[in-house]
CSV table of C-alpha atoms in Angstrom, one decimal:
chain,number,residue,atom,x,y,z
A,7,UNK,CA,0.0,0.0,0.0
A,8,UNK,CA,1.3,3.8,-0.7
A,9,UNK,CA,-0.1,6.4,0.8
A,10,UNK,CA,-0.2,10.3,-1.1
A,11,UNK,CA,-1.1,13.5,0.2
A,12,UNK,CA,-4.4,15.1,-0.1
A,13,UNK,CA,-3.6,17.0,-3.2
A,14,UNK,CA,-2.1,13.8,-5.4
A,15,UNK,CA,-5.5,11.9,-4.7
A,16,UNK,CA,-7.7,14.8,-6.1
A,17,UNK,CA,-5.8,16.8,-8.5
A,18,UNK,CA,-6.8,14.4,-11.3
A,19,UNK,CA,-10.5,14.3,-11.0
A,20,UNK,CA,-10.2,11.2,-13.8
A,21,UNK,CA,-8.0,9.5,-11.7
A,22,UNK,CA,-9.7,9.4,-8.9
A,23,UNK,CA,-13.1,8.3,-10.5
A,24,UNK,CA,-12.6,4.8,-9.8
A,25,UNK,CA,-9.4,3.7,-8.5
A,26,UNK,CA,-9.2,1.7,-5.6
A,27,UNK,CA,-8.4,4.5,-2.9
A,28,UNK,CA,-8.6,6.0,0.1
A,29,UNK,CA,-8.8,10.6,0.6
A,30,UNK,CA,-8.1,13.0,3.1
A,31,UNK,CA,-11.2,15.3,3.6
A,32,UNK,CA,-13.3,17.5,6.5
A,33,UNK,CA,-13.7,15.9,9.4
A,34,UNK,CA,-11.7,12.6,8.9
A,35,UNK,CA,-8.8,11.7,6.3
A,36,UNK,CA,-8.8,8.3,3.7
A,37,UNK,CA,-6.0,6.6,2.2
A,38,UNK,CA,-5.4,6.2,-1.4
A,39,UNK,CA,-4.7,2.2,-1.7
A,40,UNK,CA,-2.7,0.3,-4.5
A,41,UNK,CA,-5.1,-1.8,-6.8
A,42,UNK,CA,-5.3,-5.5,-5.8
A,43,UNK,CA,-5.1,-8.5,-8.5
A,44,UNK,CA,-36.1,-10.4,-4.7
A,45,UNK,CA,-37.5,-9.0,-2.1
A,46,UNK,CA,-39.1,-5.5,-1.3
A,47,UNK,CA,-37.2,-3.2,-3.8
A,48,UNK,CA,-39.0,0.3,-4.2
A,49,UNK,CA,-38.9,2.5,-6.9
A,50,UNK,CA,-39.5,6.3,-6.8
A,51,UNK,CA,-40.6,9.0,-8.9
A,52,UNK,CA,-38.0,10.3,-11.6
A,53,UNK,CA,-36.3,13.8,-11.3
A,54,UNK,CA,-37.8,16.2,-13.5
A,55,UNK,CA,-36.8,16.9,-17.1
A,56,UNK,CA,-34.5,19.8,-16.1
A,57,UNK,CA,-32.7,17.1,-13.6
A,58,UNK,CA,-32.4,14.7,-16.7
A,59,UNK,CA,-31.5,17.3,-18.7
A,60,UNK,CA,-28.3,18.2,-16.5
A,61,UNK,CA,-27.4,14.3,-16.2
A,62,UNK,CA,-27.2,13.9,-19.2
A,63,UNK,CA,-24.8,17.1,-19.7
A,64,UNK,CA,-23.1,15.0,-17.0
A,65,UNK,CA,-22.1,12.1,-19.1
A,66,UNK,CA,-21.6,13.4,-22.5
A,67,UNK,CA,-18.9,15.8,-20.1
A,68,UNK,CA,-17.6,12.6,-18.8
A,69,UNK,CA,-18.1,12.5,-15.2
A,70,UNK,CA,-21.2,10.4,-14.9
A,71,UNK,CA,-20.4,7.6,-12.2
A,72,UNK,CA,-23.1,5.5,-13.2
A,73,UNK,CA,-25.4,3.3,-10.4
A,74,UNK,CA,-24.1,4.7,-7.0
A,75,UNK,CA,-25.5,2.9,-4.3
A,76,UNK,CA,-26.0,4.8,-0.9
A,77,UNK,CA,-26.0,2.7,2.2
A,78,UNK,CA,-27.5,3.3,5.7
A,79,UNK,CA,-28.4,0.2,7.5
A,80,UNK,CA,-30.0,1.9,10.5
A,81,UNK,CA,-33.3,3.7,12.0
A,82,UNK,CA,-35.1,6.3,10.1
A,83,UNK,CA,-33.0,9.4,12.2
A,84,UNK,CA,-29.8,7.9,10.7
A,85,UNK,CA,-31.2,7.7,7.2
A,86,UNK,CA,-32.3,11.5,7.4
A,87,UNK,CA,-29.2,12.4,8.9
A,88,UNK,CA,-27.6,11.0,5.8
A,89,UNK,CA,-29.6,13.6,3.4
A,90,UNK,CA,-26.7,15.7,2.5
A,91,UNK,CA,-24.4,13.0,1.8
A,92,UNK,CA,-26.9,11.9,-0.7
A,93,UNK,CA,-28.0,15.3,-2.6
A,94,UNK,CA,-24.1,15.6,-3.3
A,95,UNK,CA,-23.8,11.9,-4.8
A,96,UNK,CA,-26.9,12.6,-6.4
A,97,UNK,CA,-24.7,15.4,-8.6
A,98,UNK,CA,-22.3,13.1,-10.3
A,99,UNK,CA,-24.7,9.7,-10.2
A,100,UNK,CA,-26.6,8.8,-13.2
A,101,UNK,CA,-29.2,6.5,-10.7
A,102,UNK,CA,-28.9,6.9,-6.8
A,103,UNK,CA,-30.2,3.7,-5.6
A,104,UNK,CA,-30.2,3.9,-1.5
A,105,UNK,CA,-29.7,0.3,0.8
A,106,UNK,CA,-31.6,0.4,4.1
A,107,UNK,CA,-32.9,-1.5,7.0
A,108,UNK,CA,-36.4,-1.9,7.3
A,109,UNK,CA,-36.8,0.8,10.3
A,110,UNK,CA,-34.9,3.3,7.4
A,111,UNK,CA,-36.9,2.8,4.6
A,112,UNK,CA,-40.1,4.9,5.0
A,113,UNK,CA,-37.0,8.0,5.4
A,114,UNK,CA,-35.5,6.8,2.5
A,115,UNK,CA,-38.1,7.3,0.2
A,116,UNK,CA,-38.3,10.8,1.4
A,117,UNK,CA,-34.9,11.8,0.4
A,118,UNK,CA,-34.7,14.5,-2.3
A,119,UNK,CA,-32.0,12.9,-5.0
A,120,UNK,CA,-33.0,8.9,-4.3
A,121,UNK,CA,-34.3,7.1,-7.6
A,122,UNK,CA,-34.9,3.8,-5.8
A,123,UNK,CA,-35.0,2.3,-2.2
A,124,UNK,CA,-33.5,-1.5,-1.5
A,125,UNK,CA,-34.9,-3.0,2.1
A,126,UNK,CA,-32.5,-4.9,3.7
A,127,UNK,CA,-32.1,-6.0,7.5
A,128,UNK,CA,-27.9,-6.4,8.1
A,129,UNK,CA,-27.4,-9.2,10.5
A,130,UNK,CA,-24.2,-6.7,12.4
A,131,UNK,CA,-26.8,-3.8,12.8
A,132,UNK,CA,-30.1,-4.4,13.6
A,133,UNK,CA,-30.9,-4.3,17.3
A,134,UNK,CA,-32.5,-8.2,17.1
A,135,UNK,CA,-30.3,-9.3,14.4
A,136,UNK,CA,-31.7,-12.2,11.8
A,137,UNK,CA,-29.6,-15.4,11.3
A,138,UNK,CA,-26.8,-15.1,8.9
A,139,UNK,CA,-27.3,-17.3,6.3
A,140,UNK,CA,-26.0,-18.1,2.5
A,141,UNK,CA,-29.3,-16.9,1.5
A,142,UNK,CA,-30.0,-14.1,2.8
A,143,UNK,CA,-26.4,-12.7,1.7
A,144,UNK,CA,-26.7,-14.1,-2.0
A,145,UNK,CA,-30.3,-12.7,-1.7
A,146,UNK,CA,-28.6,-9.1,-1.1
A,147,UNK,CA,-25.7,-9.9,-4.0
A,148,UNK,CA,-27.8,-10.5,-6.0
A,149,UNK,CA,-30.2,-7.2,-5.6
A,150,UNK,CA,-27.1,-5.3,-6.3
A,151,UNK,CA,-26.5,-6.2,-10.0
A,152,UNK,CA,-25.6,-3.6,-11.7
A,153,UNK,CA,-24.6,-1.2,-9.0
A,154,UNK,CA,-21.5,0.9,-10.7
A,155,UNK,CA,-20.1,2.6,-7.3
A,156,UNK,CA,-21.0,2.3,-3.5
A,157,UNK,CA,-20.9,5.4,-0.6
A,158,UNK,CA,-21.5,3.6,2.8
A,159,UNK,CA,-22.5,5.0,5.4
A,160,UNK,CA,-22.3,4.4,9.4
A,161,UNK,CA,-21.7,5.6,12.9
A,162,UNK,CA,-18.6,5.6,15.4
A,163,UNK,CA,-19.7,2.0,16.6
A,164,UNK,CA,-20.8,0.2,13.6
A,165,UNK,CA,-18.4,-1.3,11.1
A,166,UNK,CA,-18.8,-0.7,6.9
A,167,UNK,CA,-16.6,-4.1,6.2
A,168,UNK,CA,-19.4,-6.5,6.2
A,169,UNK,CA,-21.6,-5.0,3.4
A,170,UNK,CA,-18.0,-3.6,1.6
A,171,UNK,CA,-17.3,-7.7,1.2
A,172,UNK,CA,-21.0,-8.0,-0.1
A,173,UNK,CA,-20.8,-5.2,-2.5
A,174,UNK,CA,-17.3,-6.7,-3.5
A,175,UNK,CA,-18.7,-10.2,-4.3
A,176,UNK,CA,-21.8,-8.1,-6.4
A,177,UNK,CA,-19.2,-6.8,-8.5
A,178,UNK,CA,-18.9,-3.2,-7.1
A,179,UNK,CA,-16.1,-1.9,-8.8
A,180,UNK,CA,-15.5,1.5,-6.3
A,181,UNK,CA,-16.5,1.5,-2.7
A,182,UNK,CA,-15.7,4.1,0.1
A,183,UNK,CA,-16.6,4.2,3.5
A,184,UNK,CA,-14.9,5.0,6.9
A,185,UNK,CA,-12.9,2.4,8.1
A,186,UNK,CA,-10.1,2.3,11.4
A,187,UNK,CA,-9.6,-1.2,10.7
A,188,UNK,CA,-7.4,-2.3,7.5
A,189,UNK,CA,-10.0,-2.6,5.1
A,190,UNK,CA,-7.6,-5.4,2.3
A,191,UNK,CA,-9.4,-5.1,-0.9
A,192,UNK,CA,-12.6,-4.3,0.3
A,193,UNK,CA,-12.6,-0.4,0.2
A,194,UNK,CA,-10.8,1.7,-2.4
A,195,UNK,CA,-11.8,5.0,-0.5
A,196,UNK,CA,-10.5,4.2,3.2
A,197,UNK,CA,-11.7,7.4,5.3
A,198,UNK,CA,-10.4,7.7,8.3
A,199,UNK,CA,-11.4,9.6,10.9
A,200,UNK,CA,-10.7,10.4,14.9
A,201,UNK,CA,-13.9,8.4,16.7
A,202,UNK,CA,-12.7,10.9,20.0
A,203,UNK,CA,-13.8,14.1,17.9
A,204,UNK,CA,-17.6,15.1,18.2
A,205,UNK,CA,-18.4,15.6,14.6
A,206,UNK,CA,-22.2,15.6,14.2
A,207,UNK,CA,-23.7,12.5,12.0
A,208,UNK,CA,-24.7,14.5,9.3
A,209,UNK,CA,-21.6,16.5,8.8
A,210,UNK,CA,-19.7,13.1,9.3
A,211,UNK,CA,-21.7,11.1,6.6
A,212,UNK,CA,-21.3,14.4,4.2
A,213,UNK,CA,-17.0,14.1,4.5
A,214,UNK,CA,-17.7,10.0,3.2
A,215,UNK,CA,-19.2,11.6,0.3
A,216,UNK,CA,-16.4,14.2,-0.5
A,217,UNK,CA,-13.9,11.8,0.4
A,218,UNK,CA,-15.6,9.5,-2.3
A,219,UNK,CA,-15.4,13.0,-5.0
A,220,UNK,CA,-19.0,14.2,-4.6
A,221,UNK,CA,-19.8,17.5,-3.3
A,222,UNK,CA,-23.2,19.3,-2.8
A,223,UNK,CA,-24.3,21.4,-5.4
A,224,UNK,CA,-24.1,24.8,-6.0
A,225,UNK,CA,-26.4,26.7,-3.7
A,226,UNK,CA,-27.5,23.9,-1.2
A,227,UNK,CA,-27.4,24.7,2.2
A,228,UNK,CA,-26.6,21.3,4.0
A,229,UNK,CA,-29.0,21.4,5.9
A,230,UNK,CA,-31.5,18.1,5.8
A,231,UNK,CA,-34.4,18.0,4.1
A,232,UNK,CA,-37.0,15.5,2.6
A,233,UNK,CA,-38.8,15.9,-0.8
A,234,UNK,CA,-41.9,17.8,-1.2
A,235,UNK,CA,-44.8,18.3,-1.8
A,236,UNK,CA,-46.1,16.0,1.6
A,237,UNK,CA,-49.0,14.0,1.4
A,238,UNK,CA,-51.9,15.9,2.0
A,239,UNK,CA,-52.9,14.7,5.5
A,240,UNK,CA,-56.1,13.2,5.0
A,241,UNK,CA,-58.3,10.5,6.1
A,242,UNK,CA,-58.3,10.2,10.0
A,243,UNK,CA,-55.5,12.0,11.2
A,244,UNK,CA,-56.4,15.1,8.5
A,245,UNK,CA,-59.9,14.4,10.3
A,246,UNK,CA,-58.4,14.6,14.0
A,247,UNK,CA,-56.1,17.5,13.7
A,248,UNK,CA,-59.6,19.5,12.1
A,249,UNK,CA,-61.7,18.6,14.9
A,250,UNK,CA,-58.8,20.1,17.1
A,251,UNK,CA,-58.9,22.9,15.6
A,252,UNK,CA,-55.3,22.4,15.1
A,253,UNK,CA,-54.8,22.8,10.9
A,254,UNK,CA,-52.6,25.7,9.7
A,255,UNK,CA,-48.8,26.2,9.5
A,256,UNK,CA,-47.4,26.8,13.2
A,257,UNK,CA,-51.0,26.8,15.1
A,258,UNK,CA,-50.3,23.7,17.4
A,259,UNK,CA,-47.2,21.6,19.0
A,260,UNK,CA,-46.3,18.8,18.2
A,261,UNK,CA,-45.1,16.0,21.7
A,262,UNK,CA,-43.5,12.4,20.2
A,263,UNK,CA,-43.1,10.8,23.5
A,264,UNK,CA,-41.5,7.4,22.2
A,265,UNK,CA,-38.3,6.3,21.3
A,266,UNK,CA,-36.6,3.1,20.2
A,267,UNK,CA,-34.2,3.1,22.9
A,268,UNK,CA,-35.5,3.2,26.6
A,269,UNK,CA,-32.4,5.5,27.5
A,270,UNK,CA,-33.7,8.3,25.6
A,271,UNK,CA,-37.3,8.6,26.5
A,272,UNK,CA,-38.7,11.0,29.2
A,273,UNK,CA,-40.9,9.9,31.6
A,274,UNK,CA,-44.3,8.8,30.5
A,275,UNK,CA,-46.1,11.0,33.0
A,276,UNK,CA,-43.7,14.0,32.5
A,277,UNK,CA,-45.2,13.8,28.8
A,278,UNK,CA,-48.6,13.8,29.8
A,279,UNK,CA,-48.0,16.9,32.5
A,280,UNK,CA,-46.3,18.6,30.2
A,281,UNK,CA,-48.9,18.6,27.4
A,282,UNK,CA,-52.0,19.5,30.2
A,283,UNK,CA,-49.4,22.2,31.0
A,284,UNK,CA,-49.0,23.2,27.2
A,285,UNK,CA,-52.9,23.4,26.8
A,286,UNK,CA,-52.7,25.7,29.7
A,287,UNK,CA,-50.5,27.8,28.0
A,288,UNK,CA,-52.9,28.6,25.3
A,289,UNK,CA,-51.1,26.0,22.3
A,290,UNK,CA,-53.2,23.1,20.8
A,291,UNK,CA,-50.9,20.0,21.3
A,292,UNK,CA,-50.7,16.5,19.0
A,293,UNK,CA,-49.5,13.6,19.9
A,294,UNK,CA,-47.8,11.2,17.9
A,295,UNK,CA,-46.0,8.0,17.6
A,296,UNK,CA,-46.7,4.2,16.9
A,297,UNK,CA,-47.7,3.0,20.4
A,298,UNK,CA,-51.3,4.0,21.0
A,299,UNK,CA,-51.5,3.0,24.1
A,300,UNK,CA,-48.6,5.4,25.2
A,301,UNK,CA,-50.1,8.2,22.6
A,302,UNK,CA,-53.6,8.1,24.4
A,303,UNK,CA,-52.2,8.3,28.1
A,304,UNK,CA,-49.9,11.3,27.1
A,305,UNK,CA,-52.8,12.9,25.2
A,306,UNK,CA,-55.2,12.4,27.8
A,307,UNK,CA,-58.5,14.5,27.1
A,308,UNK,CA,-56.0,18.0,26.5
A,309,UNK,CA,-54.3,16.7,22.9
A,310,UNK,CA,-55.4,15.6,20.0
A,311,UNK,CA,-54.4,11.7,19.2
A,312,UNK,CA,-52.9,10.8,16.9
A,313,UNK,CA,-50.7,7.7,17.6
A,314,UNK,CA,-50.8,4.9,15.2
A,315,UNK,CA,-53.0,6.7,12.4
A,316,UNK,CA,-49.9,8.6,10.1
A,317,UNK,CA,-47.4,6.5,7.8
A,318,UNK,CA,-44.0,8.7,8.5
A,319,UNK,CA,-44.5,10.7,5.1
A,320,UNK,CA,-47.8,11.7,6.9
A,321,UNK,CA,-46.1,12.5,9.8
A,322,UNK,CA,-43.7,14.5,8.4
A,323,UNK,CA,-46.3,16.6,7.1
A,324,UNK,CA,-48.2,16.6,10.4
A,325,UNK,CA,-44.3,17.7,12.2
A,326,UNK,CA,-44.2,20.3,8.7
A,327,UNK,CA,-47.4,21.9,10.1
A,328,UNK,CA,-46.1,22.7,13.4
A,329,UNK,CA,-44.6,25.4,15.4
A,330,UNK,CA,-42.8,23.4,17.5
A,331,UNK,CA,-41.6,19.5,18.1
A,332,UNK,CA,-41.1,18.3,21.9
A,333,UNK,CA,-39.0,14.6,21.0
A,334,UNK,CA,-36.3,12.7,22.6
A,335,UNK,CA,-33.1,11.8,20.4
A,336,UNK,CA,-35.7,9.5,17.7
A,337,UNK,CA,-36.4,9.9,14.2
A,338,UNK,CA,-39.0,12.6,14.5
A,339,UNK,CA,-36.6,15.4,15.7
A,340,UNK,CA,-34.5,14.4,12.6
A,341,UNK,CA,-37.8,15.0,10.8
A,342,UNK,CA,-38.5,18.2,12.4
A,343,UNK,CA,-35.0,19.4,11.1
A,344,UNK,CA,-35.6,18.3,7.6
A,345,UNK,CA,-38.7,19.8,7.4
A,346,UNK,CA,-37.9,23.4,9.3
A,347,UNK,CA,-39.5,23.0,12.5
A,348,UNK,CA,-38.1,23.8,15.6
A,349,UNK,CA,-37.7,21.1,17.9
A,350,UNK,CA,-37.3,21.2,22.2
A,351,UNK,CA,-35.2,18.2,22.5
A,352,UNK,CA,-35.2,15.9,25.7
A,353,UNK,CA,-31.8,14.9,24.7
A,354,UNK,CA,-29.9,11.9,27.1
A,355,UNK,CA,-26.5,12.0,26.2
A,356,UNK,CA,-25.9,8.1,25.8
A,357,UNK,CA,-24.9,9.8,22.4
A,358,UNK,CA,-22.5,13.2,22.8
A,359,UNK,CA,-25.6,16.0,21.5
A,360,UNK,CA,-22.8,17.2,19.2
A,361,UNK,CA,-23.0,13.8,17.0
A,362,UNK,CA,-27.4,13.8,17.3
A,363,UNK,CA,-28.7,16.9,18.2
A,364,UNK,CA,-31.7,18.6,16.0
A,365,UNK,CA,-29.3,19.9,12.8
A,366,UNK,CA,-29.7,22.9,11.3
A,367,UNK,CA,-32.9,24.3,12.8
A,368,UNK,CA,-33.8,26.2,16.0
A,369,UNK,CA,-34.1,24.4,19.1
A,370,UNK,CA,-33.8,23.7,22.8
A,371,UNK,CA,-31.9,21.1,24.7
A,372,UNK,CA,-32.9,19.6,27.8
A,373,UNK,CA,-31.3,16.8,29.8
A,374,UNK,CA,-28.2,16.8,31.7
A,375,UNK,CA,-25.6,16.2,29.5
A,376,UNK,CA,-23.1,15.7,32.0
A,377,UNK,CA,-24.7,12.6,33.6
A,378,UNK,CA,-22.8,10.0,34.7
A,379,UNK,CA,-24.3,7.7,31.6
A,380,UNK,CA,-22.4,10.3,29.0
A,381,UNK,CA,-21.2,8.4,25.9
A,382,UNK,CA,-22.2,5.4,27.0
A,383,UNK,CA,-24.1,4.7,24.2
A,384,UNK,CA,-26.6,2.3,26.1
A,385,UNK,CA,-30.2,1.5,25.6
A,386,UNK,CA,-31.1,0.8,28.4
A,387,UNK,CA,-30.1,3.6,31.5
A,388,UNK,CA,-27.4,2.3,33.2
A,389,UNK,CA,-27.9,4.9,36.0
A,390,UNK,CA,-30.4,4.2,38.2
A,391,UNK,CA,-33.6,6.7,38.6
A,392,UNK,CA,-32.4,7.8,34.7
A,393,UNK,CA,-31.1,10.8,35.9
A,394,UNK,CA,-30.0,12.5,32.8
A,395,UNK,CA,-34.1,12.8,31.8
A,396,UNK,CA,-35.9,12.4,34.7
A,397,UNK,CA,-34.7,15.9,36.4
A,398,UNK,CA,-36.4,17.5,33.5
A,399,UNK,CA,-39.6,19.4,34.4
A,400,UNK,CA,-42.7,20.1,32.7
A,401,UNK,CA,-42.1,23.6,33.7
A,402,UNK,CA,-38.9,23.5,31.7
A,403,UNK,CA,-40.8,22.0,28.4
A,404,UNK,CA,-43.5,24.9,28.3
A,405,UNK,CA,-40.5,27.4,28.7
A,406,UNK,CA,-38.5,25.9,25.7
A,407,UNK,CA,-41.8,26.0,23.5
A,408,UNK,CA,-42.8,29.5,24.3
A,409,UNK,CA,-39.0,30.8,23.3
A,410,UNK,CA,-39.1,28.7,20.5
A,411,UNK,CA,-42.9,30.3,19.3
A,412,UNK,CA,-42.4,33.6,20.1
């Protein structure tokens, strides 16, 4: 292996197309390596004619990298998270085809620059982890036909060798990804990066892209974002949120007491206070999330219900509508960011807040993010009483929404 300097991997922008390599970039650095000797598959709606238009400029200039595949094995936060990273591959790739768990879909198909979504649950990632079998890995080979060039992406703790080997046996010809560990012949962009930094997810998954030779175009922000127009919400949450007299941009708050991971989720009964508290206040609240049960006790008779009734591009529109988001660190304060809303975030800092806080819009963080359970990265409290959450008031949630509102 050689190694070269930052400006010998890029100054040839032919060059660096597809050897096997590694570049030094933002937050992180990769290494430029010698060569070595059907399930549920979704398809979405084509870019418009001007997009098509300027791809095909793209290729008949020469820098078309053909099927890039974007990877994010993960929940739906992750998979939003990874939004910028995507809109800049989306510049250079002539079909963006994005690989995700089933938890990451629904986000997925929400991403602005994604031609087509591929469901897959990794056996190294998900939380109850299917078997690993010969099948289910030729099953994923052989989904990937055809796939030119591959961008994965993946947090401090989770390792990008496993699918590199897969998308080496489908025939990938370029693949970059961060990688500590000596990656052989299964990367050809090794980014490296210091796992002691704070570097937030977003900004993180956005250097794997420009290490890989994609930047964002000209004029976007960074910020996330998910493709519009939203569903019109009809049926019975449309139905709900009318008899609340909550419709209109901004005229009601929005309270998402679950999460997928027990660390992170407030008290039950502090959601519930807090909404009573918020109706007080004079704001129309909505409640949502999957578990009813939980949705109707926080919601009580001061809230309008909607748990269980939205699919998340319905949600998104529901969190669109809002002045305000009160969430824990969960997939809806990732969707409050992408959509512009505000969020007050009851944040346990299992995860550092500088890797997962609410990116790029206004909010409010609450939690003690010097408990002892800091960086931990548990699901389950390891502190007794939960500490970093449970100190948080009611009080302190109407506070947070009324600075965010006014």
């Amino acid at each position: 292996m050689r190694f070269l300097g930052i400006d010998a991997i890029f100054h040839d922008p032919v060059a660096a197309r597809f050897p096997r390599a590694a570049a030094t970039s933002g937050a992180g650095s990769a290494v430029l390596c010698e060569p070595t000797p059907r399930r549920r598959t979704r398809t979405l709606t084509r870019a418009s004619t001007r997009k098509q238009a300027a791809r095909a400029a793209s290729r008949r200039r020469g820098d078309d990298r053909g099927r890039v595949l974007v990877a994010r094995l993960d929940g739906a936060g992750d998979v939003l998270l990874a939004g910028p990273a995507v809109r800049a591959v989306r510049t250079l790739a002539r079909e963006l085809v994005f690989l995700a768990g089933p938890n990451g879909v629904p986000a997925a198909e929400l991403l602005p620059g994604v031609d087509r979504v591929i469901e897959w649950r990794a056996p190294w990632i998900e939380h109850a982890p299917p078997p690993v079998t010969k099948g289910q890995a030729a099953d994923l080979v052989g989904r990937l036909a055809g796939v030119d060039e591959a961008v994965v992406l993946t947090s401090s703790h989770q390792s990008a060798l496993p699918l590199a080997l897969l998308l080496r046996l489908a025939g990938v010809r370029r693949i970059t990804a961060i990688s500590n560990d000596y990656p052989g012949s299964l990367l050809d962009v090794r980014h490296v990066v210091d796992e002691s930094l704070d570097v937030h997810e977003a900004e993180r998954m956005l250097a794997v892209a420009r290490a890989a030779g994609f930047e964002l175009p000209r004029g976007d922000d960074g910020k996330l974002a998910v493709r519009r127009p939203l569903p019109d919400i009809g049926g019975e949450s449309g139905h709900l949120l009318d008899a609340g007299g909550a419709a209109g941009k901004g005229t009601y708050v929005v309270v998402h007491p679950g999460a997928s991971a027990p660390a992170r989720t407030w008290p039950a009964e502090r959601h519930r206070q807090a909404v009573r508290e918020l109706a007080q206040d004079g704001h129309r609240v909505v409640v949502t999330g999957t578990e009813r049960d939980l949705t109707a006790y926080v919601a009580g008779d001061a809230a309008v219900d909607l748990g269980g009734v939205t699919t998340f591009a319905e949600l998104a529109a529901v969190v669109d509508g809002a002045g305000v988001l009160v969430a824990g660190d969960t997939g809806p304060a990732h969707l409050a960011a992408a959509v512009g809303t505000p969020v007050v975030s009851l944040f346990a800092p299992v995860v550092p807040a500088a890797r997962r806080a609410p990116y790029g819009v206004p909010a409010v963080l609450l939690g003690d993010q010097e408990a002892p359970c800091r960086g931990s990265g548990a699901r389950t409290c390891p502190v007794p009483g939960h500490p970093c959450l449970s100190h948080v008031t009611s009080e302190q949630v109407v506070k947070a929404v009324r600075e965010l509102t006014q």
